[in-house]
Amino acid sequence: AQSVTQLDSQVPVFEEAPVELRCNYSSSVSVYLFWYVQYPNQGLQLLLKYLSGSTLVKGINGFEAEFNKSQTSFHLRKPSVHISDTAEYFCAVRRQAGTALIFGKGTTLSVSS
Amino acid sequence: DVKVTQSSRYLVKRTGEKVFLECVQDMDHENMFWYRQDPGLGLRLIYFSYDVKMKEKGDIPEGYSVSREKKERFSLILESASTNQTSMYLCASSKMQVNTEAFFGQGTRLTVV
């Protein structure tokens, strides 16, 4: 069975600092990887996705993620965060057509001034 | 824009009541999903459907059932609500292809008293 592990449940950072949110997945076959963001009292919004090709994926709001097959990781990064980036971030994996996304437990990013 | 609409943002129900959570999508997606979100546990899949009248159990189907009579509508049913079903419920939809993301509704926060 595949699973997704988000290594940090909470990440506090100061505004304009860089941030990395870590995600590891377990699967012996090809997977498709996603990062979602959830702002308070809202649904989930797609940040970016890795399907194939370049291992560095750029998303919305200045976020990017790097797919590393040998380490089965898909870490999310931003070089300089803003207060408005405070939210919960979820990593997800999908392996087969017609199946559901499997989510990690989430990482709460708290940006302070 | 894809739109996934959940019928209620907030619901308060009594223990033992039969509860219906409704979800409608307007992009002709084959797949529809119900997730439950709890602090520290992330999103857990309750049920999903890949076609009309078709359904598959997710990780936590106990105490829930679903109905999909039309392609655009997917209902989650709590046969006899219990206090441990107090949670945020998120509906999502996606195309059948594996390399596509899921689109989420705004969520329904259900409180069972």
PDB file of C-alpha atoms in Angstrom:
ATOM      1  CA  ALA A   1       0.000   0.000   0.000  1.00  0.00           C
ATOM      2  CA  GLN A   2       1.151   3.470  -0.719  1.00  0.00           C
ATOM      3  CA  SER A   3       1.426   6.133   1.919  1.00  0.00           C
ATOM      4  CA  VAL A   4       2.526   9.690   2.325  1.00  0.00           C
ATOM      5  CA  THR A   5       4.544  11.011   5.251  1.00  0.00           C
ATOM      6  CA  GLN A   6       4.842  14.677   6.000  1.00  0.00           C
ATOM      7  CA  LEU A   7       7.790  14.903   8.312  1.00  0.00           C
ATOM      8  CA  ASP A   8       6.860  18.102  10.144  1.00  0.00           C
ATOM      9  CA  SER A   9       3.459  18.770  11.648  1.00  0.00           C
ATOM     10  CA  GLN A  10       4.250  22.444  12.327  1.00  0.00           C
ATOM     11  CA  VAL A  11       6.768  24.814  10.780  1.00  0.00           C
ATOM     12  CA  PRO A  12       7.102  28.319  12.284  1.00  0.00           C
ATOM     13  CA  VAL A  13       9.125  30.838  10.271  1.00  0.00           C
ATOM     14  CA  PHE A  14       9.656  34.567  10.092  1.00  0.00           C
ATOM     15  CA  GLU A  15       8.486  36.616   7.159  1.00  0.00           C
ATOM     16  CA  GLU A  16      10.915  36.715   4.205  1.00  0.00           C
ATOM     17  CA  ALA A  17      12.747  33.596   5.406  1.00  0.00           C
ATOM     18  CA  PRO A  18      13.023  30.516   3.180  1.00  0.00           C
ATOM     19  CA  VAL A  19      10.961  27.456   3.995  1.00  0.00           C
ATOM     20  CA  GLU A  20      10.947  23.774   3.110  1.00  0.00           C
ATOM     21  CA  LEU A  21       8.046  21.447   3.871  1.00  0.00           C
ATOM     22  CA  ARG A  22       9.060  17.824   3.638  1.00  0.00           C
ATOM     23  CA  CYS A  23       7.116  14.968   2.071  1.00  0.00           C
ATOM     24  CA  ASN A  24       8.094  11.344   1.543  1.00  0.00           C
ATOM     25  CA  TYR A  25       6.017   8.725  -0.201  1.00  0.00           C
ATOM     26  CA  SER A  26       6.181   4.977  -0.375  1.00  0.00           C
ATOM     27  CA  SER A  27       5.507   3.255  -3.645  1.00  0.00           C
ATOM     28  CA  SER A  28       7.342   0.838  -5.852  1.00  0.00           C
ATOM     29  CA  VAL A  29       5.621   2.018  -8.985  1.00  0.00           C
ATOM     30  CA  SER A  30       5.226   5.310 -10.768  1.00  0.00           C
ATOM     31  CA  VAL A  31       3.232   7.863  -8.888  1.00  0.00           C
ATOM     32  CA  TYR A  32       1.822  11.284  -9.474  1.00  0.00           C
ATOM     33  CA  LEU A  33       2.465  13.795  -6.720  1.00  0.00           C
ATOM     34  CA  PHE A  34       0.604  16.884  -5.592  1.00  0.00           C
ATOM     35  CA  TRP A  35       0.831  19.671  -3.056  1.00  0.00           C
ATOM     36  CA  TYR A  36      -2.327  21.382  -1.848  1.00  0.00           C
ATOM     37  CA  VAL A  37      -2.827  24.401   0.407  1.00  0.00           C
ATOM     38  CA  GLN A  38      -5.733  25.031   2.760  1.00  0.00           C
ATOM     39  CA  TYR A  39      -6.326  28.528   4.100  1.00  0.00           C
ATOM     40  CA  PRO A  40      -8.451  28.853   7.272  1.00  0.00           C
ATOM     41  CA  ASN A  41     -12.081  27.860   6.765  1.00  0.00           C
ATOM     42  CA  GLN A  42     -11.585  27.013   3.117  1.00  0.00           C
ATOM     43  CA  GLY A  43     -11.303  23.951   0.939  1.00  0.00           C
ATOM     44  CA  LEU A  44      -8.075  22.671  -0.578  1.00  0.00           C
ATOM     45  CA  GLN A  45      -6.428  24.449  -3.492  1.00  0.00           C
ATOM     46  CA  LEU A  46      -3.816  22.905  -5.774  1.00  0.00           C
ATOM     47  CA  LEU A  47      -0.340  24.449  -5.448  1.00  0.00           C
ATOM     48  CA  LEU A  48       1.517  22.258  -7.917  1.00  0.00           C
ATOM     49  CA  LYS A  49       1.785  18.756  -9.307  1.00  0.00           C
ATOM     50  CA  TYR A  50       4.459  16.413 -10.609  1.00  0.00           C
ATOM     51  CA  LEU A  51       3.379  14.178 -13.471  1.00  0.00           C
ATOM     52  CA  SER A  52       6.590  13.454 -15.409  1.00  0.00           C
ATOM     53  CA  GLY A  53       9.548  15.201 -16.985  1.00  0.00           C
ATOM     54  CA  SER A  54      11.522  17.848 -15.132  1.00  0.00           C
ATOM     55  CA  THR A  55      11.968  17.006 -11.484  1.00  0.00           C
ATOM     56  CA  LEU A  56      11.644  20.666 -10.462  1.00  0.00           C
ATOM     57  CA  VAL A  57       8.050  21.782 -10.562  1.00  0.00           C
ATOM     58  CA  LYS A  58       6.895  25.372 -10.191  1.00  0.00           C
ATOM     59  CA  GLY A  59       3.525  26.225  -8.768  1.00  0.00           C
ATOM     60  CA  ILE A  60       1.425  29.173  -7.743  1.00  0.00           C
ATOM     61  CA  ASN A  61       2.365  31.862  -5.214  1.00  0.00           C
ATOM     62  CA  GLY A  62       6.125  31.328  -5.746  1.00  0.00           C
ATOM     63  CA  PHE A  63       6.212  27.743  -4.473  1.00  0.00           C
ATOM     64  CA  GLU A  64       8.219  24.987  -6.109  1.00  0.00           C
ATOM     65  CA  ALA A  65       8.867  21.318  -5.365  1.00  0.00           C
ATOM     66  CA  GLU A  66      11.518  18.835  -6.330  1.00  0.00           C
ATOM     67  CA  PHE A  67      10.784  15.218  -7.126  1.00  0.00           C
ATOM     68  CA  ASN A  68      13.539  12.854  -6.011  1.00  0.00           C
ATOM     69  CA  LYS A  69      12.853   9.307  -7.077  1.00  0.00           C
ATOM     70  CA  SER A  70      15.841   7.725  -5.318  1.00  0.00           C
ATOM     71  CA  GLN A  71      14.825   9.274  -2.003  1.00  0.00           C
ATOM     72  CA  THR A  72      11.079   8.987  -2.709  1.00  0.00           C
ATOM     73  CA  SER A  73      10.638  12.597  -1.697  1.00  0.00           C
ATOM     74  CA  PHE A  74       8.696  15.579  -2.981  1.00  0.00           C
ATOM     75  CA  HIS A  75       9.667  18.529  -0.785  1.00  0.00           C
ATOM     76  CA  LEU A  76       7.981  21.908  -1.150  1.00  0.00           C
ATOM     77  CA  ARG A  77      10.040  25.093  -1.013  1.00  0.00           C
ATOM     78  CA  LYS A  78       9.665  28.839  -1.135  1.00  0.00           C
ATOM     79  CA  PRO A  79      12.667  31.192  -1.029  1.00  0.00           C
ATOM     80  CA  SER A  80      10.893  33.985   0.835  1.00  0.00           C
ATOM     81  CA  VAL A  81       7.574  33.556   2.645  1.00  0.00           C
ATOM     82  CA  HIS A  82       4.878  36.110   3.389  1.00  0.00           C
ATOM     83  CA  ILE A  83       2.418  36.396   6.233  1.00  0.00           C
ATOM     84  CA  SER A  84      -0.274  35.370   3.761  1.00  0.00           C
ATOM     85  CA  ASP A  85       1.392  31.975   3.281  1.00  0.00           C
ATOM     86  CA  THR A  86       0.199  30.953   6.736  1.00  0.00           C
ATOM     87  CA  ALA A  87      -1.920  27.894   6.029  1.00  0.00           C
ATOM     88  CA  GLU A  88      -1.982  24.114   6.169  1.00  0.00           C
ATOM     89  CA  TYR A  89      -0.159  22.270   3.409  1.00  0.00           C
ATOM     90  CA  PHE A  90      -0.897  18.743   2.257  1.00  0.00           C
ATOM     91  CA  CYS A  91       1.173  16.396   0.145  1.00  0.00           C
ATOM     92  CA  ALA A  92      -0.743  13.779  -1.853  1.00  0.00           C
ATOM     93  CA  VAL A  93      -0.017  10.854  -4.168  1.00  0.00           C
ATOM     94  CA  ARG A  94      -2.039   9.080  -6.818  1.00  0.00           C
ATOM     95  CA  ARG A  95      -0.957   5.827  -8.397  1.00  0.00           C
ATOM     96  CA  GLN A  96      -3.683   4.587 -10.685  1.00  0.00           C
ATOM     97  CA  ALA A  97      -6.442   5.976 -12.791  1.00  0.00           C
ATOM     98  CA  GLY A  98      -9.786   5.780 -11.083  1.00  0.00           C
ATOM     99  CA  THR A  99      -8.302   5.834  -7.618  1.00  0.00           C
ATOM    100  CA  ALA A 100      -8.354   8.489  -4.960  1.00  0.00           C
ATOM    101  CA  LEU A 101      -5.601  10.810  -3.865  1.00  0.00           C
ATOM    102  CA  ILE A 102      -3.869   9.632  -0.695  1.00  0.00           C
ATOM    103  CA  PHE A 103      -2.945  12.503   1.606  1.00  0.00           C
ATOM    104  CA  GLY A 104      -0.348  13.084   4.268  1.00  0.00           C
ATOM    105  CA  LYS A 105      -1.369  14.407   7.663  1.00  0.00           C
ATOM    106  CA  GLY A 106      -0.526  17.977   6.778  1.00  0.00           C
ATOM    107  CA  THR A 107       2.008  20.616   7.817  1.00  0.00           C
ATOM    108  CA  THR A 108       0.912  23.862   9.411  1.00  0.00           C
ATOM    109  CA  LEU A 109       3.061  26.733   8.210  1.00  0.00           C
ATOM    110  CA  SER A 110       2.966  29.756  10.521  1.00  0.00           C
ATOM    111  CA  VAL A 111       4.617  32.912   9.240  1.00  0.00           C
ATOM    112  CA  SER A 112       5.202  35.740  11.704  1.00  0.00           C
ATOM    113  CA  SER A 113       6.652  39.215  11.372  1.00  0.00           C
TER     114      SER A 113
ATOM    115  CA  ASP B   1     -13.489  27.170 -13.555  1.00  0.00           C
ATOM    116  CA  VAL B   2     -14.286  23.857 -11.972  1.00  0.00           C
ATOM    117  CA  LYS B   3     -16.767  24.216  -9.216  1.00  0.00           C
ATOM    118  CA  VAL B   4     -17.509  21.730  -6.477  1.00  0.00           C
ATOM    119  CA  THR B   5     -20.347  22.842  -4.269  1.00  0.00           C
ATOM    120  CA  GLN B   6     -21.252  21.393  -0.915  1.00  0.00           C
ATOM    121  CA  SER B   7     -24.773  22.141   0.203  1.00  0.00           C
ATOM    122  CA  SER B   8     -23.940  23.343   3.718  1.00  0.00           C
ATOM    123  CA  ARG B   9     -20.922  25.020   5.329  1.00  0.00           C
ATOM    124  CA  TYR B  10     -22.063  24.268   8.870  1.00  0.00           C
ATOM    125  CA  LEU B  11     -24.447  21.664  10.247  1.00  0.00           C
ATOM    126  CA  VAL B  12     -25.501  20.762  13.772  1.00  0.00           C
ATOM    127  CA  LYS B  13     -27.310  17.454  14.211  1.00  0.00           C
ATOM    128  CA  ARG B  14     -28.428  15.333  17.122  1.00  0.00           C
ATOM    129  CA  THR B  15     -27.107  11.891  17.967  1.00  0.00           C
ATOM    130  CA  GLY B  16     -29.058   9.204  16.143  1.00  0.00           C
ATOM    131  CA  GLU B  17     -30.276  11.458  13.328  1.00  0.00           C
ATOM    132  CA  LYS B  18     -29.874  10.463   9.696  1.00  0.00           C
ATOM    133  CA  VAL B  19     -27.679  13.085   8.025  1.00  0.00           C
ATOM    134  CA  PHE B  20     -27.268  13.832   4.331  1.00  0.00           C
ATOM    135  CA  LEU B  21     -24.289  15.784   2.987  1.00  0.00           C
ATOM    136  CA  GLU B  22     -24.690  16.794  -0.628  1.00  0.00           C
ATOM    137  CA  CYS B  23     -22.029  17.601  -3.217  1.00  0.00           C
ATOM    138  CA  VAL B  24     -22.412  18.770  -6.807  1.00  0.00           C
ATOM    139  CA  GLN B  25     -19.733  19.322  -9.462  1.00  0.00           C
ATOM    140  CA  ASP B  26     -20.190  21.093 -12.766  1.00  0.00           C
ATOM    141  CA  MET B  27     -17.287  19.804 -14.871  1.00  0.00           C
ATOM    142  CA  ASP B  28     -18.527  16.373 -15.944  1.00  0.00           C
ATOM    143  CA  HIS B  29     -15.891  14.598 -13.818  1.00  0.00           C
ATOM    144  CA  GLU B  30     -16.065  10.828 -13.578  1.00  0.00           C
ATOM    145  CA  ASN B  31     -14.583  10.560 -10.080  1.00  0.00           C
ATOM    146  CA  MET B  32     -16.048  11.949  -6.900  1.00  0.00           C
ATOM    147  CA  PHE B  33     -14.753  11.559  -3.364  1.00  0.00           C
ATOM    148  CA  TRP B  34     -15.684  12.141   0.257  1.00  0.00           C
ATOM    149  CA  TYR B  35     -12.923  12.826   2.762  1.00  0.00           C
ATOM    150  CA  ARG B  36     -13.022  13.492   6.458  1.00  0.00           C
ATOM    151  CA  GLN B  37     -10.543  15.981   7.933  1.00  0.00           C
ATOM    152  CA  ASP B  38      -9.539  15.933  11.598  1.00  0.00           C
ATOM    153  CA  PRO B  39      -6.683  17.817  13.304  1.00  0.00           C
ATOM    154  CA  GLY B  40      -3.470  15.819  13.239  1.00  0.00           C
ATOM    155  CA  LEU B  41      -4.977  13.112  11.040  1.00  0.00           C
ATOM    156  CA  GLY B  42      -5.055  14.893   7.697  1.00  0.00           C
ATOM    157  CA  LEU B  43      -7.613  13.852   5.097  1.00  0.00           C
ATOM    158  CA  ARG B  44      -8.952  10.334   5.285  1.00  0.00           C
ATOM    159  CA  LEU B  45     -10.941   8.821   2.450  1.00  0.00           C
ATOM    160  CA  ILE B  46     -14.443   7.658   3.344  1.00  0.00           C
ATOM    161  CA  TYR B  47     -15.816   6.596  -0.047  1.00  0.00           C
ATOM    162  CA  PHE B  48     -15.254   7.358  -3.680  1.00  0.00           C
ATOM    163  CA  SER B  49     -17.183   6.807  -6.870  1.00  0.00           C
ATOM    164  CA  TYR B  50     -15.785   6.394 -10.371  1.00  0.00           C
ATOM    165  CA  ASP B  51     -19.114   6.274 -12.196  1.00  0.00           C
ATOM    166  CA  VAL B  52     -22.821   6.624 -11.637  1.00  0.00           C
ATOM    167  CA  LYS B  53     -24.086   4.037  -9.169  1.00  0.00           C
ATOM    168  CA  MET B  54     -20.523   2.781  -8.598  1.00  0.00           C
ATOM    169  CA  LYS B  55     -18.743   3.179  -5.290  1.00  0.00           C
ATOM    170  CA  GLU B  56     -15.651   1.984  -3.499  1.00  0.00           C
ATOM    171  CA  LYS B  57     -14.926   1.999   0.213  1.00  0.00           C
ATOM    172  CA  GLY B  58     -12.081   4.129   1.405  1.00  0.00           C
ATOM    173  CA  ASP B  59     -10.115   3.872   4.616  1.00  0.00           C
ATOM    174  CA  ILE B  60     -12.911   4.722   7.076  1.00  0.00           C
ATOM    175  CA  PRO B  61     -16.305   3.722   5.629  1.00  0.00           C
ATOM    176  CA  GLU B  62     -17.849   2.484   8.871  1.00  0.00           C
ATOM    177  CA  GLY B  63     -20.950   4.423   9.830  1.00  0.00           C
ATOM    178  CA  TYR B  64     -21.265   6.012   6.382  1.00  0.00           C
ATOM    179  CA  SER B  65     -22.906   5.224   3.077  1.00  0.00           C
ATOM    180  CA  VAL B  66     -22.997   7.063  -0.246  1.00  0.00           C
ATOM    181  CA  SER B  67     -25.265   7.551  -3.210  1.00  0.00           C
ATOM    182  CA  ARG B  68     -24.486   8.578  -6.772  1.00  0.00           C
ATOM    183  CA  GLU B  69     -27.598   8.534  -8.916  1.00  0.00           C
ATOM    184  CA  LYS B  70     -26.404  11.256 -11.297  1.00  0.00           C
ATOM    185  CA  LYS B  71     -22.902  11.966 -12.544  1.00  0.00           C
ATOM    186  CA  GLU B  72     -22.743  15.436 -11.049  1.00  0.00           C
ATOM    187  CA  ARG B  73     -24.024  14.614  -7.575  1.00  0.00           C
ATOM    188  CA  PHE B  74     -22.471  12.536  -4.779  1.00  0.00           C
ATOM    189  CA  SER B  75     -24.150  12.266  -1.401  1.00  0.00           C
ATOM    190  CA  LEU B  76     -22.682  11.133   1.900  1.00  0.00           C
ATOM    191  CA  ILE B  77     -25.106   9.617   4.380  1.00  0.00           C
ATOM    192  CA  LEU B  78     -24.627   9.156   8.084  1.00  0.00           C
ATOM    193  CA  GLU B  79     -27.200   6.511   8.906  1.00  0.00           C
ATOM    194  CA  SER B  80     -27.258   7.269  12.642  1.00  0.00           C
ATOM    195  CA  ALA B  81     -25.053  10.188  13.567  1.00  0.00           C
ATOM    196  CA  SER B  82     -22.733   9.816  16.531  1.00  0.00           C
ATOM    197  CA  THR B  83     -20.586  12.350  18.363  1.00  0.00           C
ATOM    198  CA  ASN B  84     -17.397  10.780  16.982  1.00  0.00           C
ATOM    199  CA  GLN B  85     -18.551  11.808  13.522  1.00  0.00           C
ATOM    200  CA  THR B  86     -18.164  15.458  14.422  1.00  0.00           C
ATOM    201  CA  SER B  87     -15.664  16.615  11.827  1.00  0.00           C
ATOM    202  CA  MET B  88     -14.966  18.573   8.642  1.00  0.00           C
ATOM    203  CA  TYR B  89     -16.188  16.763   5.537  1.00  0.00           C
ATOM    204  CA  LEU B  90     -14.660  17.565   2.161  1.00  0.00           C
ATOM    205  CA  CYS B  91     -16.029  16.572  -1.217  1.00  0.00           C
ATOM    206  CA  ALA B  92     -13.800  16.440  -4.295  1.00  0.00           C
ATOM    207  CA  SER B  93     -14.022  15.502  -7.954  1.00  0.00           C
ATOM    208  CA  SER B  94     -11.562  14.668 -10.720  1.00  0.00           C
ATOM    209  CA  LYS B  95     -11.303  13.288 -14.198  1.00  0.00           C
ATOM    210  CA  MET B  96     -10.653   9.580 -14.524  1.00  0.00           C
ATOM    211  CA  GLN B  97      -7.082   9.967 -15.810  1.00  0.00           C
ATOM    212  CA  VAL B  98      -4.368   9.328 -13.262  1.00  0.00           C
ATOM    213  CA  ASN B  99      -2.440  12.491 -14.119  1.00  0.00           C
ATOM    214  CA  THR B 100      -5.154  14.883 -13.025  1.00  0.00           C
ATOM    215  CA  GLU B 101      -5.724  16.666  -9.777  1.00  0.00           C
ATOM    216  CA  ALA B 102      -8.797  16.674  -7.604  1.00  0.00           C
ATOM    217  CA  PHE B 103     -10.884  19.793  -7.085  1.00  0.00           C
ATOM    218  CA  PHE B 104     -12.359  20.389  -3.658  1.00  0.00           C
ATOM    219  CA  GLY B 105     -15.484  21.968  -2.250  1.00  0.00           C
ATOM    220  CA  GLN B 106     -15.424  24.397   0.650  1.00  0.00           C
ATOM    221  CA  GLY B 107     -16.178  21.729   3.213  1.00  0.00           C
ATOM    222  CA  THR B 108     -19.013  21.044   5.637  1.00  0.00           C
ATOM    223  CA  ARG B 109     -18.285  21.336   9.321  1.00  0.00           C
ATOM    224  CA  LEU B 110     -20.610  18.873  11.023  1.00  0.00           C
ATOM    225  CA  THR B 111     -21.216  18.923  14.760  1.00  0.00           C
ATOM    226  CA  VAL B 112     -23.139  16.051  16.315  1.00  0.00           C
ATOM    227  CA  VAL B 113     -24.517  16.818  19.779  1.00  0.00           C
TER     228      VAL B 113
END
